[in-house]
Coordinates of C-alpha atoms in Angstrom, one line a residue:
X1 CA -13.0 -3.3 3.2
X2 CA -14.6 -1.4 1.0
X3 CA -12.9 1.9 -0.3
X4 CA -14.2 4.0 2.7
X5 CA -11.9 3.4 5.2
X6 CA -12.2 6.2 7.1
X7 CA -9.5 8.4 5.6
X8 CA -5.9 8.6 5.5
X9 CA -4.7 8.4 9.4
X10 CA -7.6 5.7 10.1
X11 CA -5.6 3.6 7.3
X12 CA -2.3 4.3 9.5
X13 CA -3.3 3.5 12.4
X14 CA -5.0 0.2 10.7
X15 CA -1.3 -0.8 9.5
X16 CA -0.2 0.2 13.2
X17 CA -2.1 -1.7 15.4
X18 CA -1.7 -4.7 13.0
X19 CA 1.8 -4.5 13.3
X20 CA 1.4 -4.2 17.0
X21 CA -1.3 -6.9 17.2
X22 CA 1.8 -9.4 15.0
X23 CA 4.6 -8.0 17.1
X24 CA 6.1 -6.1 14.4
X25 CA 8.3 -3.4 15.4
X26 CA 8.8 -0.3 14.2
X27 CA 5.9 2.5 12.9
X28 CA 4.0 1.6 9.9
X29 CA 1.8 3.6 7.5
X30 CA 0.0 2.9 4.8
X31 CA 0.6 3.0 1.0
X32 CA -2.5 5.5 0.0
X33 CA -2.6 8.3 -1.6
X34 CA -5.4 11.3 -1.6
X35 CA -3.5 14.4 -2.5
X36 CA -0.1 15.9 -4.1
X37 CA 1.1 16.4 -0.4
X38 CA -0.8 13.1 1.7
X39 CA 0.9 10.5 -0.5
X40 CA 3.8 7.7 0.4
X41 CA 6.1 10.3 -1.6
X42 CA 6.0 12.7 1.3
X43 CA 5.7 10.4 4.4
X44 CA 8.6 7.7 3.4
X45 CA 12.0 7.8 3.9
X46 CA 13.8 8.7 0.5
X47 CA 17.0 8.2 1.6
X48 CA 16.2 4.8 2.7
X49 CA 18.5 1.9 1.6
X50 CA 17.9 -0.7 3.2
X51 CA 15.5 -3.6 2.5
X52 CA 11.7 -3.8 2.4
X53 CA 10.4 -7.0 3.2
X54 CA 7.5 -9.7 4.1
X55 CA 6.7 -10.5 8.0
X56 CA 7.1 -14.1 6.2
X57 CA 9.4 -17.2 7.5
X58 CA 12.0 -16.8 5.7
X59 CA 11.4 -13.0 5.3
X60 CA 10.9 -12.1 2.0
X61 CA 13.0 -9.0 0.6
X62 CA 10.8 -7.0 -2.1
X63 CA 12.6 -4.5 -2.8
X64 CA 15.8 -2.4 -2.2
X65 CA 15.3 0.8 -0.4
X66 CA 13.1 3.6 -1.6
X67 CA 14.7 3.7 -4.9
X68 CA 13.8 0.1 -5.5
X69 CA 10.7 0.4 -3.8
X70 CA 9.6 2.7 -6.7
X71 CA 11.2 1.5 -9.5
X72 CA 7.6 -0.2 -11.2
X73 CA 9.6 -3.6 -10.7
X74 CA 9.5 -5.5 -7.1
X75 CA 11.7 -8.1 -6.1
X76 CA 8.8 -10.6 -4.9
X77 CA 4.5 -9.8 -4.9
X78 CA 3.4 -8.0 -2.1
X79 CA 1.5 -10.9 -1.0
X80 CA 1.2 -11.7 3.1
X81 CA -0.1 -10.1 5.8
X82 CA 1.4 -8.7 9.0
X83 CA 0.9 -12.4 10.5
X84 CA 3.4 -13.8 7.5
X85 CA 0.2 -15.9 6.1
X86 CA 0.0 -15.9 2.4
X87 CA -2.4 -13.9 0.7
X88 CA -4.7 -16.5 -0.6
X89 CA -6.2 -15.7 -3.8
X90 CA -4.4 -12.8 -4.9
X91 CA -5.9 -9.5 -3.5
X92 CA -7.2 -6.1 -4.4
X93 CA -5.4 -3.7 -2.5
X94 CA -6.6 0.3 -2.2
X95 CA -3.7 3.0 -3.2
X96 CA -3.8 5.2 -5.9
X97 CA -1.1 5.2 -5.9
X98 CA 1.8 5.7 -9.0
X99 CA 4.8 3.7 -8.8
X100 CA 6.5 6.5 -8.1
X101 CA 4.8 7.1 -4.4
X102 CA 2.8 9.8 -5.9
X103 CA -1.0 10.6 -6.1
X104 CA -2.2 8.8 -9.2
X105 CA -6.0 10.4 -9.4
X106 CA -7.2 13.1 -7.5
X107 CA -10.9 11.9 -8.2
X108 CA -10.3 7.9 -8.0
X109 CA -10.0 7.8 -4.4
X110 CA -12.9 7.0 -2.6
X111 CA -13.6 10.9 -1.3
X112 CA -10.3 10.8 0.1
X113 CA -10.4 7.1 1.8
X114 CA -14.4 8.2 3.2
X115 CA -16.7 6.9 1.5
X116 CA -18.2 3.2 0.2
X117 CA -20.3 5.5 -2.2
X118 CA -21.1 2.6 -5.4
X119 CA -21.0 5.7 -7.6
X120 CA -17.3 6.6 -6.8
X121 CA -14.3 4.8 -7.9
X122 CA -10.6 4.0 -6.1
X123 CA -7.4 3.1 -7.9
X124 CA -6.1 -0.1 -6.6
X125 CA -3.1 -2.5 -7.5
X126 CA -3.1 -6.2 -6.8
X127 CA -1.2 -8.6 -4.4
X128 CA 0.4 -10.7 -6.9
X129 CA 2.3 -8.3 -9.3
X130 CA 5.4 -7.2 -9.5
X131 CA 5.6 -5.1 -12.1
X132 CA 4.0 -1.0 -11.3
X133 CA 0.5 -3.2 -11.2
X134 CA 0.8 -3.8 -7.9
X135 CA -0.1 -0.3 -7.0
X136 CA -1.6 0.7 -10.3
X137 CA -4.0 -2.0 -11.6
X138 CA -7.0 -0.9 -12.2
X139 CA -10.1 1.3 -10.8
X140 CA -13.0 0.0 -9.1
X141 CA -16.3 1.1 -7.1
X142 CA -15.9 1.9 -3.5
X143 CA -18.2 0.0 -2.3
X144 CA -15.9 -3.0 -3.3
X145 CA -13.6 -5.0 -1.0
X146 CA -9.8 -4.3 -0.8
X147 CA -6.9 -4.4 1.2
X148 CA -4.0 -1.9 2.1
X149 CA -0.2 -2.0 1.8
X150 CA 1.7 -1.1 5.2
X151 CA 5.0 -0.2 5.2
X152 CA 7.9 0.1 8.1
X153 CA 8.8 3.5 7.9
X154 CA 11.4 3.4 10.2

């Protein structure tokens, strides 16, 4: 949907509901930022050393631990939805998040992800990228379409 998806809590709720719908266990949060204290670097576990994997069949590892996820180089693109289907064509993913998990630009988050105003901009990544562009590809109008990255955090 557009960049005004209801804020960070709504994004996390969407991620959890989507995971529950497809019987994925655990707690899920969105990879989005809207402030210096509300971003993945503050909500994800920096001590996590396991693998982040796609819910595909078979599962595909995208990063080993928080360090791998935030290294700027993924092992594979995040190109699968919660139901295991490949995202075709590659999708715009709302983030405003740097590869290190911190907020990118305080003025490019569609007013804390609450508005589809054509005059505001939001930072995004691309689902077919494995370098830093997976999370910091570019900027677009908040009324344009985009998806969310959702990660299990426990």
